[in-house]
Short mmCIF file of C-alpha atoms and ligand atoms in Angstrom, two decimals:
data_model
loop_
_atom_site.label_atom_id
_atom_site.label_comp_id
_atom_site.label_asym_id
_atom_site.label_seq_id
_atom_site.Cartn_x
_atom_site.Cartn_y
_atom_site.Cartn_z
CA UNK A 384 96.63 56.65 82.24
CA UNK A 385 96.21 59.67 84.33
CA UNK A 386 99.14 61.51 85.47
CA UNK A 387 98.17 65.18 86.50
CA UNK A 388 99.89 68.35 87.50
CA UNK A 389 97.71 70.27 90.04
CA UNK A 390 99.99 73.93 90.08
CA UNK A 391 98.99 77.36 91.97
CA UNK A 392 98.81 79.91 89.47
CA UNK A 393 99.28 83.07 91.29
CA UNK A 394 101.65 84.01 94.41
CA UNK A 395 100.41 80.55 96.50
CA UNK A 396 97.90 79.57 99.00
CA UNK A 397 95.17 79.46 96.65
CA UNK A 398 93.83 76.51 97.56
CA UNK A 399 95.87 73.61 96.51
CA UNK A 400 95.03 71.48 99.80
CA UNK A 401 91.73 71.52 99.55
CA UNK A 402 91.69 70.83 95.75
CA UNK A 403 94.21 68.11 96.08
CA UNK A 404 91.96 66.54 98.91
CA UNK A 405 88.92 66.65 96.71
CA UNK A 406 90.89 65.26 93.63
CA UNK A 407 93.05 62.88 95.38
CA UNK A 408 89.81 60.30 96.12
CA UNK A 409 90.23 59.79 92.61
CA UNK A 410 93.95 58.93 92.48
CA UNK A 411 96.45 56.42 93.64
CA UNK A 412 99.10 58.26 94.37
CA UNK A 413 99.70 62.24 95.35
CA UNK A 414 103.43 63.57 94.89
CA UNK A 415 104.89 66.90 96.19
CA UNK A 416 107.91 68.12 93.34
CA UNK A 417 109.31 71.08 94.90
CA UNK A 418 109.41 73.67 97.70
CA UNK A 419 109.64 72.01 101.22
CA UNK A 420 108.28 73.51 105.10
CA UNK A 421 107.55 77.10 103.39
CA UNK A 422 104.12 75.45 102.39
CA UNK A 423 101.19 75.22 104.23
CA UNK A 424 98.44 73.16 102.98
CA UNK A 425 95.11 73.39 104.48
CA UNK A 426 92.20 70.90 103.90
CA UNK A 427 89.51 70.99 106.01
CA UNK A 428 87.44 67.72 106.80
CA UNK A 429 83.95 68.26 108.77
CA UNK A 430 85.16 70.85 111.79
CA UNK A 431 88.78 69.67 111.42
CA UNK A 432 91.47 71.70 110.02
CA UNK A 433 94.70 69.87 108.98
CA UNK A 434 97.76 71.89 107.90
CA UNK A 435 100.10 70.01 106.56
CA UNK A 436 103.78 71.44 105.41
CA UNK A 437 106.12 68.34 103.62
CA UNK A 438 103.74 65.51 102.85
CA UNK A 439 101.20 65.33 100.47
CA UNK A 440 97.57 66.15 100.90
CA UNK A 441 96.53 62.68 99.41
CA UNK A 442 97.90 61.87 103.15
CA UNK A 443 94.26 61.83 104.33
CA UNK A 444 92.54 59.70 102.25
CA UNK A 445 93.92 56.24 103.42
CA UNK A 446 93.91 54.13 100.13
CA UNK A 447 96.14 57.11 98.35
CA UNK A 448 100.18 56.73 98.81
CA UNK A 449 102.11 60.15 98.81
CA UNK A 450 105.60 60.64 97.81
CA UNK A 451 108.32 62.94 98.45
CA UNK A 452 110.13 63.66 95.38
CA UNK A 453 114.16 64.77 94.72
CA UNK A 454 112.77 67.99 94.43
CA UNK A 455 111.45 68.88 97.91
CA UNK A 456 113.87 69.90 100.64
CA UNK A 457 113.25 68.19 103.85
CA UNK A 458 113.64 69.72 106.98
CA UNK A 459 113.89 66.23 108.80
CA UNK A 460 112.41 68.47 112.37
CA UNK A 461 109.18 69.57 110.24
CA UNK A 462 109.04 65.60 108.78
CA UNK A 463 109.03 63.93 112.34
CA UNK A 464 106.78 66.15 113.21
CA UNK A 465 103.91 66.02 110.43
CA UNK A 466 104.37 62.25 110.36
CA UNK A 467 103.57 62.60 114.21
CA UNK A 468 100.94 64.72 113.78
CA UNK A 469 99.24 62.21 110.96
CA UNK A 470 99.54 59.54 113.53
CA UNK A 471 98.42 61.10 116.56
CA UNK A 472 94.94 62.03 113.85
CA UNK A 473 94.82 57.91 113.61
CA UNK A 474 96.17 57.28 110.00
CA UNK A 475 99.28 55.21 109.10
CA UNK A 476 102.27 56.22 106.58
CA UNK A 477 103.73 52.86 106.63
CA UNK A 478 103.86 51.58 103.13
CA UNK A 479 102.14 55.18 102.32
CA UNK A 480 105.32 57.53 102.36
CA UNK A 481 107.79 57.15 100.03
CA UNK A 482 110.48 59.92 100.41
CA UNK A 483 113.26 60.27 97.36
CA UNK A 484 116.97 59.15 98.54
CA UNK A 485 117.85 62.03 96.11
CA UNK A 486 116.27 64.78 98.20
CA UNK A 487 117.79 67.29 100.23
CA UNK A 488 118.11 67.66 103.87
CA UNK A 489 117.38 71.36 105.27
CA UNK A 490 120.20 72.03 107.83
CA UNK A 491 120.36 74.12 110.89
CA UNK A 492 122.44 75.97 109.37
CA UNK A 493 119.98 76.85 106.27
CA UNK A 494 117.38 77.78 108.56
CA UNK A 495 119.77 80.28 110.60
CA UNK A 496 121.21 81.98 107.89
CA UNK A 497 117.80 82.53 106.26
CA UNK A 498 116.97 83.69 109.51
CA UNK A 499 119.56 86.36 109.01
CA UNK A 500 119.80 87.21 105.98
CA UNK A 501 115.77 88.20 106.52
CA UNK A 502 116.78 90.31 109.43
CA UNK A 503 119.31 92.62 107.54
CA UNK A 504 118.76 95.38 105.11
CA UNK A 505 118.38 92.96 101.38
CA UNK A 506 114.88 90.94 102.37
CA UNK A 507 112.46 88.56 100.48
CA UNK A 508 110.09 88.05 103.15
CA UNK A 509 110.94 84.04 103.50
CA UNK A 510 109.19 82.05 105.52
CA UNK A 511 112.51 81.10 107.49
CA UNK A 512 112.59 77.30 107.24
CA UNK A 513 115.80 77.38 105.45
CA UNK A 514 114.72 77.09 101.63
CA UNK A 515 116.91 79.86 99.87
CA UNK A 516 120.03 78.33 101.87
CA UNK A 517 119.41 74.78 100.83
CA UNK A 518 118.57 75.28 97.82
CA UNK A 519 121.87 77.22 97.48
CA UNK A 520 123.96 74.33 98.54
CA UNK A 521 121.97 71.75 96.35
CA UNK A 522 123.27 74.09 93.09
CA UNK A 523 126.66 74.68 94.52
CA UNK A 524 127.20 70.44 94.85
CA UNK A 525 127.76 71.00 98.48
CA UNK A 526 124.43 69.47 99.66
CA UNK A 527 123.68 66.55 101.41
CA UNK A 528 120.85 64.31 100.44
CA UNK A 529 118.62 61.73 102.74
CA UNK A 530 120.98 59.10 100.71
CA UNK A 531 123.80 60.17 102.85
CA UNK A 532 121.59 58.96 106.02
CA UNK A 533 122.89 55.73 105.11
CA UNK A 534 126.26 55.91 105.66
CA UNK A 535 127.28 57.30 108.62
CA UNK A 536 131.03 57.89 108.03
CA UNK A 537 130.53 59.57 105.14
CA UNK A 538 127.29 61.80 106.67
CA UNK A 539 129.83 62.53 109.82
CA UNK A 540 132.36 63.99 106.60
CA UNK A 541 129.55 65.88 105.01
CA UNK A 542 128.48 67.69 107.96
CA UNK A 543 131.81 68.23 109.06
CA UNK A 544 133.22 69.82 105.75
CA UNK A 545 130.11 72.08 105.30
CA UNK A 546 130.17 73.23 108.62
CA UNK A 547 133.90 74.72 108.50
CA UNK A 548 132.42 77.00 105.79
CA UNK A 549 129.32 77.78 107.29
CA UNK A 550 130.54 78.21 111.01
CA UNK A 551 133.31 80.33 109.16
CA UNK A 552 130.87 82.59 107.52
CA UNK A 553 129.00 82.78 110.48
CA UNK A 554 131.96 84.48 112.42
CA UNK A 555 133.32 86.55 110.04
CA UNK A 556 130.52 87.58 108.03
CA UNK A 557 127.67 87.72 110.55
CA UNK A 558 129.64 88.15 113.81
CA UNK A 559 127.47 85.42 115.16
CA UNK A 560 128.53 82.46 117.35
CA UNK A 561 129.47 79.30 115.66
CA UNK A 562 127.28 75.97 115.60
CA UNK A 563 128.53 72.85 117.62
CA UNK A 564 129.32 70.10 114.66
CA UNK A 565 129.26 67.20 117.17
CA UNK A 566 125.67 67.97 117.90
CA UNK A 567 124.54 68.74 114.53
CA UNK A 568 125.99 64.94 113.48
CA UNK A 569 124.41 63.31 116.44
CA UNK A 570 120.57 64.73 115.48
CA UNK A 571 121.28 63.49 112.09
CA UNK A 572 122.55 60.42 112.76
CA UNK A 573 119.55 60.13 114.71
CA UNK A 574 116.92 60.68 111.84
CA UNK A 575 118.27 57.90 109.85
CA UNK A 576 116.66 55.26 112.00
CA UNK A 577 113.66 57.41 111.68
CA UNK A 578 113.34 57.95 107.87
CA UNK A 579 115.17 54.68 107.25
CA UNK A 580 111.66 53.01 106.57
CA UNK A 581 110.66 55.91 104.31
CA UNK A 582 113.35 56.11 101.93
CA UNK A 583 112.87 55.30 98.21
CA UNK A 584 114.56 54.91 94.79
CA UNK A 585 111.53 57.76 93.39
CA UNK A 586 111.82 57.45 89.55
CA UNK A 587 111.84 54.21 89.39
CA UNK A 588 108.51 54.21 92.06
CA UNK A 589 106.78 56.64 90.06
CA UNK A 590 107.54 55.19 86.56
CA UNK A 591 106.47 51.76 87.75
CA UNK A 592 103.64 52.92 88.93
CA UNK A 593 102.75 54.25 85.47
CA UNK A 594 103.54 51.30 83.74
CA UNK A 595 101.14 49.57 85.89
CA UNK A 596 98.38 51.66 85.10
CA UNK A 597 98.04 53.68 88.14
CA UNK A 598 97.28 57.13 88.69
CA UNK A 599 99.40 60.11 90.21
CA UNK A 600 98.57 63.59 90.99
CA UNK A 601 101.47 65.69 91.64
CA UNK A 602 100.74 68.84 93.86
CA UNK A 603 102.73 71.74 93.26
CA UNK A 604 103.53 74.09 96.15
CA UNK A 605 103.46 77.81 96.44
CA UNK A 606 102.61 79.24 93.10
CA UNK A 607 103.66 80.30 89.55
CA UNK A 608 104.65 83.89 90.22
CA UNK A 609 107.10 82.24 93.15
CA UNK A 610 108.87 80.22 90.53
CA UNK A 611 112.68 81.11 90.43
CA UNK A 612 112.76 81.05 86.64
CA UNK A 613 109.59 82.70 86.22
CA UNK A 614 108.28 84.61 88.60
CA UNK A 615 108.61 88.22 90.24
CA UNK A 616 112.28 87.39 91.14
CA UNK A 617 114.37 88.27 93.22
CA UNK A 618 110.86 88.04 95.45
CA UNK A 619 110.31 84.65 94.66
CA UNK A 620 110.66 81.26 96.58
CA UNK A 621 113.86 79.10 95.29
CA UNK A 622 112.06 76.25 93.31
CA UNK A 623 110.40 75.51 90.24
CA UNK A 624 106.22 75.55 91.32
CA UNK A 625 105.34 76.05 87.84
CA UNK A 626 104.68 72.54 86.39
CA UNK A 627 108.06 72.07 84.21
CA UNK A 628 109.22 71.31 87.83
CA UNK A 629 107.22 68.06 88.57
CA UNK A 630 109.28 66.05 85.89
CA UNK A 631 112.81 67.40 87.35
CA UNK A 632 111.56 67.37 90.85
CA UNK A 633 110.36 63.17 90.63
CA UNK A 634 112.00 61.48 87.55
CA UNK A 635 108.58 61.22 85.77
CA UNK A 636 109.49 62.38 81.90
CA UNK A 637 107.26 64.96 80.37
CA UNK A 638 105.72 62.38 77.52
CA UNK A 639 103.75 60.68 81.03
CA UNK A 640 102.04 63.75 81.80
CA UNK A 641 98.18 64.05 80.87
CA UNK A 642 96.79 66.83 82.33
CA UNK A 643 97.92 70.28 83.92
CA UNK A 644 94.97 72.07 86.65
CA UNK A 645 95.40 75.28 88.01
CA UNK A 646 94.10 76.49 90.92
CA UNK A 647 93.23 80.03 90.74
CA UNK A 648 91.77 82.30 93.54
CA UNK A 649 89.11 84.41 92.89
CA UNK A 650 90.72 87.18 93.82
CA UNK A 651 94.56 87.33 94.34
CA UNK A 652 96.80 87.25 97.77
CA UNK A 653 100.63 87.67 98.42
CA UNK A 654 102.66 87.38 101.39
CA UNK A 655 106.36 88.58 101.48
CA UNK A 656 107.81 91.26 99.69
CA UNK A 657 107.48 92.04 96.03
CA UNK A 658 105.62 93.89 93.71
CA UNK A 659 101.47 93.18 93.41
CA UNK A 660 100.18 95.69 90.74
CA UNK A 661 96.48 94.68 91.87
CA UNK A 662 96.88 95.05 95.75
CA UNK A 663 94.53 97.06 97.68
CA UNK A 664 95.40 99.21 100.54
CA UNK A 665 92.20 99.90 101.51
CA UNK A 666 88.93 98.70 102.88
CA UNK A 667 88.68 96.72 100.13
CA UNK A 668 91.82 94.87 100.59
CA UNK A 669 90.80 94.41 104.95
CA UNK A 670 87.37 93.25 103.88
CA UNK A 671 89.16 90.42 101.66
CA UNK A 672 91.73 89.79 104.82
CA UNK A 673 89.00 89.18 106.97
CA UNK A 674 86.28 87.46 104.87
CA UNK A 675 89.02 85.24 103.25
CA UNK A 676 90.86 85.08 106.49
CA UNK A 677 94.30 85.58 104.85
CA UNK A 678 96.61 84.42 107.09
CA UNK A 679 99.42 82.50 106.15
CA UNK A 680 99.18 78.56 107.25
CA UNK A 681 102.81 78.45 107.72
CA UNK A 682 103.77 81.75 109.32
CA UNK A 683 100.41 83.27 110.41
CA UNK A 684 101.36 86.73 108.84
CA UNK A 685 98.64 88.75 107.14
CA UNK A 686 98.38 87.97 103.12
CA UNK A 687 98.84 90.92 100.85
CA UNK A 688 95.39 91.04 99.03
CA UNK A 689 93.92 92.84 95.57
CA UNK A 690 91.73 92.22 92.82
CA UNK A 691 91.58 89.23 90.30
CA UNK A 692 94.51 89.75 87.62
CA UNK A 693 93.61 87.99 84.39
CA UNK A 694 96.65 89.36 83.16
CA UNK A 695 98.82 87.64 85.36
CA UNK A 696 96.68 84.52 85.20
CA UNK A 697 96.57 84.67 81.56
CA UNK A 698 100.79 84.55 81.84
CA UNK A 699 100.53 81.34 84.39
CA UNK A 700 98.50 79.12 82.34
CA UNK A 701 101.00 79.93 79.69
CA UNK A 702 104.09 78.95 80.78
CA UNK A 703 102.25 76.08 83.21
CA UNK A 704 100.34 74.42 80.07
CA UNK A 705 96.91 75.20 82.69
CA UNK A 706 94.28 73.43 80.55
CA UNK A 707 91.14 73.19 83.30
CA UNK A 708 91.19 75.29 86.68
CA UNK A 709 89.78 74.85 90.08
CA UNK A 710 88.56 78.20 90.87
CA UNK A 711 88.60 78.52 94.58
CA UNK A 712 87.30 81.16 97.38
CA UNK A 713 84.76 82.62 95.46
CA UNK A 714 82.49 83.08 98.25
CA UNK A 715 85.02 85.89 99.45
CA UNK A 716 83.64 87.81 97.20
CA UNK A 717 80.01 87.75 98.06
CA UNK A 718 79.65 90.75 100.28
CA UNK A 719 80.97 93.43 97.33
CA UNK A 720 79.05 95.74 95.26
CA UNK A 721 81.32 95.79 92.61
CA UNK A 722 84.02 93.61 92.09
CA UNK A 723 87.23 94.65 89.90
CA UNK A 724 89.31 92.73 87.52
CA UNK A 725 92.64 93.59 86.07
CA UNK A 726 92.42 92.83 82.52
CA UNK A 727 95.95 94.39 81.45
CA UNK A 728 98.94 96.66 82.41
CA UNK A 729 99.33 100.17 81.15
CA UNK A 730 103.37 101.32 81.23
CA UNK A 731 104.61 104.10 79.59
CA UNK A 732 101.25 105.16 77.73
CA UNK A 733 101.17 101.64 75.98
CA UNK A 734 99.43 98.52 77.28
CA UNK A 735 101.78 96.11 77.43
CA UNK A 736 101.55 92.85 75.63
CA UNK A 737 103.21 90.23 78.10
CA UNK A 738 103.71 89.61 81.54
CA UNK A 739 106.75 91.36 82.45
CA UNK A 740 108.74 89.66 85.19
CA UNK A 741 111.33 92.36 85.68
CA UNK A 742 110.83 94.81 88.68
CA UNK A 743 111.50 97.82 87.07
CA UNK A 744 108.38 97.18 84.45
CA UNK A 745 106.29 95.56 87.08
CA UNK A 746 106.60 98.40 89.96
CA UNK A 747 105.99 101.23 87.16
CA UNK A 748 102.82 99.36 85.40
CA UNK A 749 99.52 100.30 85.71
CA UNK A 750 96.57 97.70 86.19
CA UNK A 751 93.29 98.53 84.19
CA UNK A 752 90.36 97.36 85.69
CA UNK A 753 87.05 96.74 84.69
CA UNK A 754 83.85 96.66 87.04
CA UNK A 755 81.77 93.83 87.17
CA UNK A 756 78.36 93.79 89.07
CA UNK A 757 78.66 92.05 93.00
CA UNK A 758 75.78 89.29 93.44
CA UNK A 759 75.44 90.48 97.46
CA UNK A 760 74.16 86.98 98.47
CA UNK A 761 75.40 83.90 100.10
CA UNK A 762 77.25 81.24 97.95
CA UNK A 763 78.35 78.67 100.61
CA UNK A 764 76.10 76.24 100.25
CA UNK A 765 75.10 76.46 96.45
CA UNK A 766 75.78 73.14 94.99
CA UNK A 767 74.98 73.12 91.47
CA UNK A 768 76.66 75.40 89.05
CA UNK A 769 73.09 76.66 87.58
CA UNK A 770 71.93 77.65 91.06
CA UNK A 771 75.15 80.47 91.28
CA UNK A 772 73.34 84.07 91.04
CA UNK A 773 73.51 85.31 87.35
CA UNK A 774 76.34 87.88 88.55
CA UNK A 775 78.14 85.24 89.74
CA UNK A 776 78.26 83.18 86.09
CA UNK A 777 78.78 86.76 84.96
CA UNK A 778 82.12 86.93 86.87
CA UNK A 779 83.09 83.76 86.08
CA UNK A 780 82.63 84.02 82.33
CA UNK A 781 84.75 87.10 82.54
CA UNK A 782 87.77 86.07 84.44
CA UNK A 783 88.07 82.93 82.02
CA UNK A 784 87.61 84.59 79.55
CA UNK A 785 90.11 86.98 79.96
CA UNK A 786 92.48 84.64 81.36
CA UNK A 787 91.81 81.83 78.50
CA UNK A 788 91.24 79.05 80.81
CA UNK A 789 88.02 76.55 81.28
CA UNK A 790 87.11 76.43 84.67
CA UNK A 791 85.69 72.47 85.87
CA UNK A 792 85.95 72.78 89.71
CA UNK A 793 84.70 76.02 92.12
CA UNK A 794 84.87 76.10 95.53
CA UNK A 795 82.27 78.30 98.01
CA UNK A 796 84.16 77.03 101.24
CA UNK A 797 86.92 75.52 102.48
CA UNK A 798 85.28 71.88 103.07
CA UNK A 799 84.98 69.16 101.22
CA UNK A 800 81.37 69.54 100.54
CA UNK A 801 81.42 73.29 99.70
CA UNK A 802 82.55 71.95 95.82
CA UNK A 803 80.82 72.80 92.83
CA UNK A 804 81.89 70.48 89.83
CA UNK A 805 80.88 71.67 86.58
P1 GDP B 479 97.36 76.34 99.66
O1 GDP B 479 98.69 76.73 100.20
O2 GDP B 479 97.21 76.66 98.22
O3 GDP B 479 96.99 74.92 99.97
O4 GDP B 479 96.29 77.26 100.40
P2 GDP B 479 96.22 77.57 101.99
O5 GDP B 479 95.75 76.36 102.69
O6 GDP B 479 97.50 78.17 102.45
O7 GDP B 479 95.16 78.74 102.01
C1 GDP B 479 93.86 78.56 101.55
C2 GDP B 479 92.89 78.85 102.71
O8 GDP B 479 91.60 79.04 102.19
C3 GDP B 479 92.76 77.71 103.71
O9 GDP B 479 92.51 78.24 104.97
C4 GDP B 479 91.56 76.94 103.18
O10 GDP B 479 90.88 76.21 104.21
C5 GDP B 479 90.70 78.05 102.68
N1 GDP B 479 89.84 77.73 101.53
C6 GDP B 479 90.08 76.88 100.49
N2 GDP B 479 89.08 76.96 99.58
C7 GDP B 479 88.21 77.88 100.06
C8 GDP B 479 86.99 78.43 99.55
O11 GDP B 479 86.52 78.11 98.47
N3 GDP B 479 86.37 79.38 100.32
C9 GDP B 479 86.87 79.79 101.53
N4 GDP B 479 86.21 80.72 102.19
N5 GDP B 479 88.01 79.28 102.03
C10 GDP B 479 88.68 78.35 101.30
P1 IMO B 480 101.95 77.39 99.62
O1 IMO B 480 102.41 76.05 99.09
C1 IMO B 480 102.62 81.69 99.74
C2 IMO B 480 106.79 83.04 99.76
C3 IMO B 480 107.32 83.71 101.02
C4 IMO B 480 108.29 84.68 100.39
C5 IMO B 480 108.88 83.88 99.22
C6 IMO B 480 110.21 83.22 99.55
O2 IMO B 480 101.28 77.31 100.95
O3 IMO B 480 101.17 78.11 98.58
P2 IMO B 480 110.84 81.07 100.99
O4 IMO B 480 110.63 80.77 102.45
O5 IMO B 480 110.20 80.10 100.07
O6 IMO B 480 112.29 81.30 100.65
O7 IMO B 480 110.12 82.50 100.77
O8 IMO B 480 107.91 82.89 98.92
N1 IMO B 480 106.20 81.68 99.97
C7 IMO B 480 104.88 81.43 99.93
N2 IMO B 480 103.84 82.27 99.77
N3 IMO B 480 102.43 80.36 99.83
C8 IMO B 480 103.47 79.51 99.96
O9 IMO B 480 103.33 78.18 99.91
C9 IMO B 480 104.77 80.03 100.05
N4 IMO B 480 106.01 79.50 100.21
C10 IMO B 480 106.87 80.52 100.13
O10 IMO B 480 106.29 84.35 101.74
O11 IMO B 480 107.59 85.77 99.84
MG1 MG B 481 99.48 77.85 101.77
#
């Protein structure tokens, strides 16, 4: 039995596509938990780039079947779309999507008042697809659920009831013009003939599945620092990335799960708001921009980048479980002289012991850094782990080191072939 976690261990986008591509040949089936449009996946296949937001990455390899768990919100406009966009690149999703009936739709409404919330004083830095809002309505038992495609009369009720509150705040709170029900029920009633084919009792999928003796990799989106519970909230995304999340977010108990991989970058990125003790406003921090070309795949805004932070790693493979890691983008790193790593966080005088998640702590601490020696030369195509320059190993024996992890995958490039197993 092999029923794997794959979980970003930093702030997102460190590589989780391309991982779960790679790894995915080896599975049956590839499940997203959590999150919903905010992601962007990339996995890169010869010259082709595919970014893909809602399904799985497994999506490309055509004997692996992806589901959608309760977890994810859907955004039923981004779903049409990717599912377009995967047939227009010649691969099926019939009887290879399975999307949870206990998921949540993303409404028009979600997406505007992220929209505006982000443009007033209080902001995250969302990604605007709605996320905060739906996830808001999911805990308040006002959501509504690709179940509730099914029956019309009571979808028509749904939309109907939650729209008196929502065009109501929309007036009076936001002195913004109200949304027009009647269309709002007609798109919806729309996607059910749509999704219709899609739509699946998910535990009971999964759990088969198991039983059976297949395999499932479940990739996490965004990243452990995002996590609501335990990350650098309030600037955090609205789900649970960290891996706790794939049982609540499929109906796949905890006693089923074998392993937990992180995928850590080799340096770290953010993009939104927040604090980032490591970040580098400097050359530095341009140089990693441009050679990692940070840019997010869902937004297209410039990442936030800085040095490694074993601290912070050493935190996410605590509260993930993180037993092996996929080290990713280490060819970024080529061109430096020196390369830093943050090995701890000074506040008041003292290093600290733990992570702290609060802002106060986190804005006032200190990273301390140690140098490590650059190797200056070209990784990209270096294939076998004893061919990396000794600096290289040198770097890598540091940063698992001082994070506690095992690293069995690195990557030198964003395709398929640019993989280093160990
Ligand atoms: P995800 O959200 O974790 O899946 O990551 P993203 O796809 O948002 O961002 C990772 C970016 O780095 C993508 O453009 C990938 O194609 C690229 N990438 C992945 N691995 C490597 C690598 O080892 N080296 C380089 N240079 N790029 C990589
Ligand atoms: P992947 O899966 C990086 C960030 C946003 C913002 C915060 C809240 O590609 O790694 P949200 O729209 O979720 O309410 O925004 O979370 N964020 C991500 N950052 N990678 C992602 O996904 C992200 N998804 C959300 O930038 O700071
Ligand atoms: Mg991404």
């Amino acid at each position: 039995m092999n029923v794997s976690i794959l979980v970003g261990s930093q702030w997102g986008d460190e590589g989780k596509g391309k991982i779960v591509d790679i790894l995915s040949d080896r599975y049956d089936i590839v499940a997203r938990y959590q999150g919903g449009a905010n992601a962007g996946h990339t996995i890169q296949i010869g010259d082709k780039q595919y970014i893909l937001h809602l399904v799985p990455s497994g999506i490309l390899r055509e004997n692996v079947q992806c589901v959608i768990g309760n977890g994810v919100v859907i955004d039923p406009h981004a779903l049409m779309e990717e599912i377009e966009f995967i047939h227009s690149n010649g691969m099926d999703t019939k009887g290879r999507l399975f999307i949870s009936q206990n998921a949540h739709l993303i409404m028009p409404y979600h997406k505007l008042l992220d929209n505006i919330q982000e443009s007033g004083e209080k902001k995250i830095g969302t990604t605007g697809r709605g996320i905060g809002p739906c996830y808001i309505d999911k805990y308040a038992r006002k959501g509504i659920r690709i179940v509730d495609l099914l029956n019309r009369k009571s979808l028509e009720e749904k939309i109907r009831v939650n729209l008196e509150e929502k065009n109501n705040i929309l007036r009076k709170v936001y002195n913004h013009e109200e949304l027009d029900v009647e269309k709002i029920i007609k798109e919806y009633t729309e996607f059910d003939e749509k999704i219709d084919q899609y739509i699946t009792d998910v535990p009971t999928f999964l759990n088969n599945a198991i039983h059976e003796g297949k395999s499932i990799l479940f990739e996490g989106a965004q990243g452990a620092l995002l996590d609501v519970d335990h990350g650098t909230y309030p600037y955090v995304t609205s789900s649970n990335p960290t891996s706790g999340g794939a049982c609540i977010g499929t109906g796949v108990p905890p006693t089923k799960i074998t392993s937990i991989i992180g995928i850590v970058k080799a340096y770290t990125t953010r993009v939104g708001l927040g604090p980032f003790p490591t970040e580098l406003l400097d050359e530095d921090g341009e140089n990693l921009r441009d050679w990692g070309a940070e840019y997010g795949a869902t937004t297209g805004r410039p990442r936030r980048c800085g040095w490694y932070d074993a601290f912070l790693v050493n935190y996410s493979r605590l509260i993930n479980g993180i037993e092996r890691v996929a080290l990713t983008k280490l060819d970024v790193l080529s061109k430096f002289k020196e390369i830093k790593v943050c090995v701890g966080y000074e506040h008041n005088g003292k290093m600290l012991k733990y992570f702290p998640t609060d802002l106060i702590r986190l804005n006032e601490a200190k990273p301390i850094f140690e140098i490590l020696p650059g190797w200056q030369k070209d990784i990209t195509g270096v294939q076998n782990y004893d061919d990396l320059p000794s600096e290289t190993k040198n770097y890598l024996g540091f940063i698992s080191e001082k994070s506690g992890f095992e690293i069995s995958i690195i990557s030198v490039g964003p395709k398929r072939s640019q993989t280093i197993e160990i």
